[in-house]
Amino acid sequence: MMKMLLQRPLAVFLVAVMVLVSGVVSAFMLPIKLQPNVSAPFLLVSANVEQDTDLDTMEKEITIPLETLVKGHSIVNNVQATTTTKHVNLQIIMKDSATDDEIGKLREELNQRLNAVPLDLSGSDVRQFSTSDNVIMVIAVTSDDPAQDKVRSELKDRLVPALREVNGVSKIEHTLDQYEESFKFELKPDQIKSLQHASQLVDELRGSFASPLLGTLEYDGSQYRVRSEASITSMDELMQHRFQSGERLADVADVEIDMIANHRYTMMNGEPYYEINVFATDSASEVKVSQKVNEVLNRMQADQQTRWEYLYAWDASAFIGTAISELVVNIMFGAGLASIILLLVFRNLRTMLIVGFSMPICICATLIAMSVAGYSLNIITLMGIGLGTGMIVDACIVVIENIYRKLQEGGSRLDAVVQGTKEVFAPVLASILTTIAVFLPISFIDGMIGVFMKQLALTITVSLAASLVVALTVIPILANKWMKLSEKAEKKDSRILVFYEKLLHYVLRRRWRTLLGFVLALVVALYSLIAFVPKGFIPNVTDRSLFINVEVDENIDYETNLLMMDATAEAMLPIDGVKEVLYWGNDENTSSGAFIVLFEDRADMEQTDDEMTAEIKATIDRMIPYSFLSIGAGQGDTSGQMSIALSASTMQDLVRHVPAVQDEIELIPGVTGTEASLTEGSKEWVIHFSKEQLAYYGISRQEVEQYTSLILNGVPEIDVSMDGKDTTASIVFPAIYRQSSDGLAQLPIRSDLNLTIEDVARLEQVDAEASRVRRDGEYELILSIYFDSEQRNAVISQVTNFVSAYQGELRASLSGTQQQQQEGFEKLLIAVAVSFAAVFLILTIQFNRMRLPFLIMFSLPFAMIGVALGFLLTGRTFDLVAMIGIVMLVGIVVNNAIVLIDFINKHRAEYDDVITAVVEGAKLRLRPIFTTTLTTVGGLIPMFIGGSEASEFQTPLATAVIFGLTFSTFVSLVLVPVLYYFFEGRADRKKDKAERKLQKQLKKQEKLQQKQQPVIETV
């Protein structure tokens, strides 16, 4: 087979050229996105009611029926339901085995059940989240034009439609509709005279805007609808309108023109801005979409009819562009470093070029596979290609080195190529298969992690498979044509080999001490990794920005909140490195606010990001009397808090036992406070009606309840047409009756008797549930735990231990990020175990023995010494990505041991004893092991160095692999020979023992003879 390939180099060359050309074409055709195109394995169900409804009714009519329906489907893994007085939200997690048809059927059944809900729903939705739901661009538009209504009209009528026309844009969302004017009619306090009078005013006012359809006319073979014109169609008619009682509308109600923007603010550097969000389709390239959007913005700005400016608060294309640039740098740097290493090792330019030619072929083969599979260039596949860059030359190096060694031993070049390739065929095949076997289990992890890891596994698998084909075809052909020897390399190698031979003899003589030393180092390393290295879930991967959320103790008025945020933003702007400050809030929750601080380019900054963040925090400390502060490189940052879930079969059990759990947790050092989701906004007023009083005045309870509901809720969303413009109107009742319990108690019911609510009922404030959460049929409560971020690791560790040891009346578990982290680690540990089993199976097939695979597997955990050392030295967070690096490390580390042990086994018969075979075999495999390690590490160095936001996702993985692989090389070259001698040197050790015993006996006889000699001489 090999000779046939060597005789047909042109065919192999043409195939290689086809792969290169197709790979380049595929690279240009692949869409470029931030994340892979995936549909999440869960459904989100929401149902909203028109008016507040008690929790029991919401559960009975919506939550429990939906839960019952979902539980009847075998594709559902678990379900969580959150119920409030106005909303029900379900998160349904699917099993990985669920098909699109099964999910579609469940969605249809859920929609049917929602349509059958007996309550009045204002809206409902059942959807499956996908990455196309993510915003790819957030555009902030500011304007100093005094005619802001004209600016908004231009943006809405010209810019937004132009953006929607961009190829690849799925939808555009914006805040311009918040400035749409609507009418608000607030009835005056003295006009609320009785239940009947208030209802009559509302009905008349609503009817005045109605244009009812009266019927149809039929003539000349056609039908024509007949509609009555509304009583009020213009502002003049509105102000002059009179009710049937003769009262003018202007005397009964205060008429205001209102808009949503009056109740919330979105500001940038002290000025309001309009936000435009751009979404891309699944198949679109986010970079190309962003470029086209930018072209539209520049064109529209150049032709603007009013004055406005724009900037990007978030642009995924900038981030992914940086990631692609880093990929190119990684490949070039890795290829360059690998080439330099090969040149230093072999002292042969041709050998370096032969191996270097393999890299673009493997990368192009990977790009072709990605195109066929419908993948995109994204943060996951780019990481896979980057990792493959350091690994794809390993098999090629092993083959070329063995050919090179055969040439050194003498003989023809053809024989050296054929014999050298055949000799390492089995170990190279086994090493590639073991690495692939390590990555495949990752793709079968449940949940979103598995969805993303499938693409990583395929990318690396194709790279490795391509490297195997290249190593066994292209490399031998090129070696047969170009390879020459270098005498300098032989001299250089001899000095290194002498040192290595001495080291091997030293550790083999002290094998028990060596093994004990490695075991102790492993124990210390694992303890240090668990105790001292910070843990995380997934790295924050964001643009250069900072997300800040603040809360103060009590609600402050809307204007004060805005002034506070304005002053804080103004104080942030002079800080070195701060480019823009965006912030927002609303009048519904004036105790909180949020900032996004956009950073300058690092080249334009005189201080580091950490120093700038510290200065921003000091500014907030000075300007805002906050009770809670969250600062992080992502909106989900929870650096100073964590949460646990407490569950029980009834809400009463939860309410009764939660305080005791809070007391215990607050005793943990570093914990600054706890908050139960049950207690958030957990007060309500209850009206206790007097049956006797209602009967005495001849009023029904239902009448008063409907009246009170009308007063508190008003009448929203009335369609009106004023001066030819369609808009909406709302009717609200006097604030005096809506903003205090005392005012509500004084609400008039009957004017003839001066009857109010307090005459027929009393009001009582009681504790209440803000919401209810059910997980798989049990009630659940989320307990938020706040702590000093400097004691983060210690607090999380102690809370985790508390949850594990808790034996109280409730069931406790981690929640939020800690839950995701724990579940992610558990799933990856299972993947590691499966990987170990797959590797062991392949090794057993390779060696056809049990002891040698066990020997190799026994050596793998010692790579953790290097991993722990790497994270201790760098201070980086050990997270899920680092765990993936460890899984990857298993496949890489085992390769060196396979090649070494296979070589020793094949040549063992050539030596007198095992120890000589071990030493000589290890000496011969020193160069390929050392070379493959250096090239792999070299390819990962750019990832390890990082420095940009795009690399933050990759640095933990590179840290684990570089340090783990570097130390595992020492393990392969020192510990593996020692273990091999432990397992295979039994006969030699028996022989040595027998020889030592014989020598001892001979020495004893010699001493005896020496003692007897003087006696003989005397005689």
PDB file of N, CA and C in Angstrom, residues 547-576:
ATOM      1  N   PHE A 547     -20.895  46.547  33.071  1.00  0.00           N
ATOM      2  CA  PHE A 547     -22.320  46.604  33.417  1.00  0.00           C
ATOM      3  C   PHE A 547     -22.450  46.835  34.919  1.00  0.00           C
ATOM      4  N   ILE A 548     -23.255  47.830  35.295  1.00  0.00           N
ATOM      5  CA  ILE A 548     -23.390  48.206  36.702  1.00  0.00           C
ATOM      6  C   ILE A 548     -24.873  48.288  37.054  1.00  0.00           C
ATOM      7  N   ASN A 549     -25.262  47.623  38.128  1.00  0.00           N
ATOM      8  CA  ASN A 549     -26.626  47.728  38.659  1.00  0.00           C
ATOM      9  C   ASN A 549     -26.555  48.238  40.091  1.00  0.00           C
ATOM     10  N   VAL A 550     -27.369  49.230  40.415  1.00  0.00           N
ATOM     11  CA  VAL A 550     -27.376  49.798  41.764  1.00  0.00           C
ATOM     12  C   VAL A 550     -28.802  49.812  42.298  1.00  0.00           C
ATOM     13  N   GLU A 551     -28.917  49.655  43.608  1.00  0.00           N
ATOM     14  CA  GLU A 551     -30.202  49.771  44.286  1.00  0.00           C
ATOM     15  C   GLU A 551     -30.002  50.546  45.581  1.00  0.00           C
ATOM     16  N   VAL A 552     -30.963  51.424  45.880  1.00  0.00           N
ATOM     17  CA  VAL A 552     -30.960  52.138  47.154  1.00  0.00           C
ATOM     18  C   VAL A 552     -32.038  51.538  48.043  1.00  0.00           C
ATOM     19  N   ASP A 553     -32.021  51.918  49.320  1.00  0.00           N
ATOM     20  CA  ASP A 553     -32.890  51.260  50.290  1.00  0.00           C
ATOM     21  C   ASP A 553     -34.373  51.454  50.004  1.00  0.00           C
ATOM     22  N   GLU A 554     -34.771  52.661  49.639  1.00  0.00           N
ATOM     23  CA  GLU A 554     -36.188  52.953  49.482  1.00  0.00           C
ATOM     24  C   GLU A 554     -36.427  53.660  48.153  1.00  0.00           C
ATOM     25  N   ASN A 555     -37.681  53.603  47.718  1.00  0.00           N
ATOM     26  CA  ASN A 555     -38.046  54.319  46.503  1.00  0.00           C
ATOM     27  C   ASN A 555     -37.853  55.820  46.699  1.00  0.00           C
ATOM     28  N   ILE A 556     -37.224  56.427  45.702  1.00  0.00           N
ATOM     29  CA  ILE A 556     -37.125  57.884  45.677  1.00  0.00           C
ATOM     30  C   ILE A 556     -37.940  58.353  44.475  1.00  0.00           C
ATOM     31  N   ASP A 557     -38.256  59.621  44.414  1.00  0.00           N
ATOM     32  CA  ASP A 557     -39.082  60.061  43.303  1.00  0.00           C
ATOM     33  C   ASP A 557     -38.294  60.002  41.993  1.00  0.00           C
ATOM     34  N   TYR A 558     -39.025  59.979  40.910  1.00  0.00           N
ATOM     35  CA  TYR A 558     -38.456  59.766  39.576  1.00  0.00           C
ATOM     36  C   TYR A 558     -37.397  60.825  39.242  1.00  0.00           C
ATOM     37  N   GLU A 559     -37.690  62.081  39.535  1.00  0.00           N
ATOM     38  CA  GLU A 559     -36.770  63.167  39.202  1.00  0.00           C
ATOM     39  C   GLU A 559     -35.465  63.055  39.996  1.00  0.00           C
ATOM     40  N   THR A 560     -35.580  62.679  41.277  1.00  0.00           N
ATOM     41  CA  THR A 560     -34.379  62.527  42.100  1.00  0.00           C
ATOM     42  C   THR A 560     -33.515  61.373  41.594  1.00  0.00           C
ATOM     43  N   ASN A 561     -34.162  60.290  41.191  1.00  0.00           N
ATOM     44  CA  ASN A 561     -33.436  59.145  40.633  1.00  0.00           C
ATOM     45  C   ASN A 561     -32.653  59.560  39.392  1.00  0.00           C
ATOM     46  N   LEU A 562     -33.303  60.307  38.495  1.00  0.00           N
ATOM     47  CA  LEU A 562     -32.646  60.751  37.270  1.00  0.00           C
ATOM     48  C   LEU A 562     -31.482  61.690  37.571  1.00  0.00           C
ATOM     49  N   LEU A 563     -31.670  62.620  38.512  1.00  0.00           N
ATOM     50  CA  LEU A 563     -30.592  63.542  38.883  1.00  0.00           C
ATOM     51  C   LEU A 563     -29.392  62.790  39.465  1.00  0.00           C
ATOM     52  N   MET A 564     -29.677  61.784  40.282  1.00  0.00           N
ATOM     53  CA  MET A 564     -28.609  60.988  40.881  1.00  0.00           C
ATOM     54  C   MET A 564     -27.809  60.250  39.811  1.00  0.00           C
ATOM     55  N   MET A 565     -28.511  59.648  38.855  1.00  0.00           N
ATOM     56  CA  MET A 565     -27.836  58.921  37.785  1.00  0.00           C
ATOM     57  C   MET A 565     -27.079  59.878  36.868  1.00  0.00           C
ATOM     58  N   ASP A 566     -27.679  61.050  36.580  1.00  0.00           N
ATOM     59  CA  ASP A 566     -27.005  62.056  35.755  1.00  0.00           C
ATOM     60  C   ASP A 566     -25.687  62.488  36.388  1.00  0.00           C
ATOM     61  N   ALA A 567     -25.741  62.785  37.682  1.00  0.00           N
ATOM     62  CA  ALA A 567     -24.548  63.268  38.382  1.00  0.00           C
ATOM     63  C   ALA A 567     -23.454  62.198  38.419  1.00  0.00           C
ATOM     64  N   THR A 568     -23.873  60.951  38.617  1.00  0.00           N
ATOM     65  CA  THR A 568     -22.897  59.855  38.659  1.00  0.00           C
ATOM     66  C   THR A 568     -22.255  59.649  37.294  1.00  0.00           C
ATOM     67  N   ALA A 569     -23.054  59.673  36.231  1.00  0.00           N
ATOM     68  CA  ALA A 569     -22.517  59.513  34.883  1.00  0.00           C
ATOM     69  C   ALA A 569     -21.561  60.647  34.541  1.00  0.00           C
ATOM     70  N   GLU A 570     -21.914  61.862  34.938  1.00  0.00           N
ATOM     71  CA  GLU A 570     -21.044  63.008  34.680  1.00  0.00           C
ATOM     72  C   GLU A 570     -19.711  62.868  35.403  1.00  0.00           C
ATOM     73  N   ALA A 571     -19.748  62.294  36.615  1.00  0.00           N
ATOM     74  CA  ALA A 571     -18.514  62.090  37.381  1.00  0.00           C
ATOM     75  C   ALA A 571     -17.667  60.957  36.795  1.00  0.00           C
ATOM     76  N   MET A 572     -18.282  60.002  36.091  1.00  0.00           N
ATOM     77  CA  MET A 572     -17.528  58.889  35.486  1.00  0.00           C
ATOM     78  C   MET A 572     -16.788  59.311  34.216  1.00  0.00           C
ATOM     79  N   LEU A 573     -17.356  60.225  33.447  1.00  0.00           N
ATOM     80  CA  LEU A 573     -16.825  60.542  32.130  1.00  0.00           C
ATOM     81  C   LEU A 573     -15.364  61.006  32.143  1.00  0.00           C
ATOM     82  N   PRO A 574     -14.898  61.804  33.120  1.00  0.00           N
ATOM     83  CA  PRO A 574     -13.492  62.227  33.088  1.00  0.00           C
ATOM     84  C   PRO A 574     -12.498  61.112  33.437  1.00  0.00           C
ATOM     85  N   ILE A 575     -12.957  59.969  33.904  1.00  0.00           N
ATOM     86  CA  ILE A 575     -12.048  58.879  34.289  1.00  0.00           C
ATOM     87  C   ILE A 575     -11.323  58.364  33.053  1.00  0.00           C
ATOM     88  N   ASP A 576     -10.030  58.188  33.178  1.00  0.00           N
ATOM     89  CA  ASP A 576      -9.226  57.701  32.059  1.00  0.00           C
ATOM     90  C   ASP A 576      -9.705  56.319  31.619  1.00  0.00           C
TER      91      ASP A 576
END
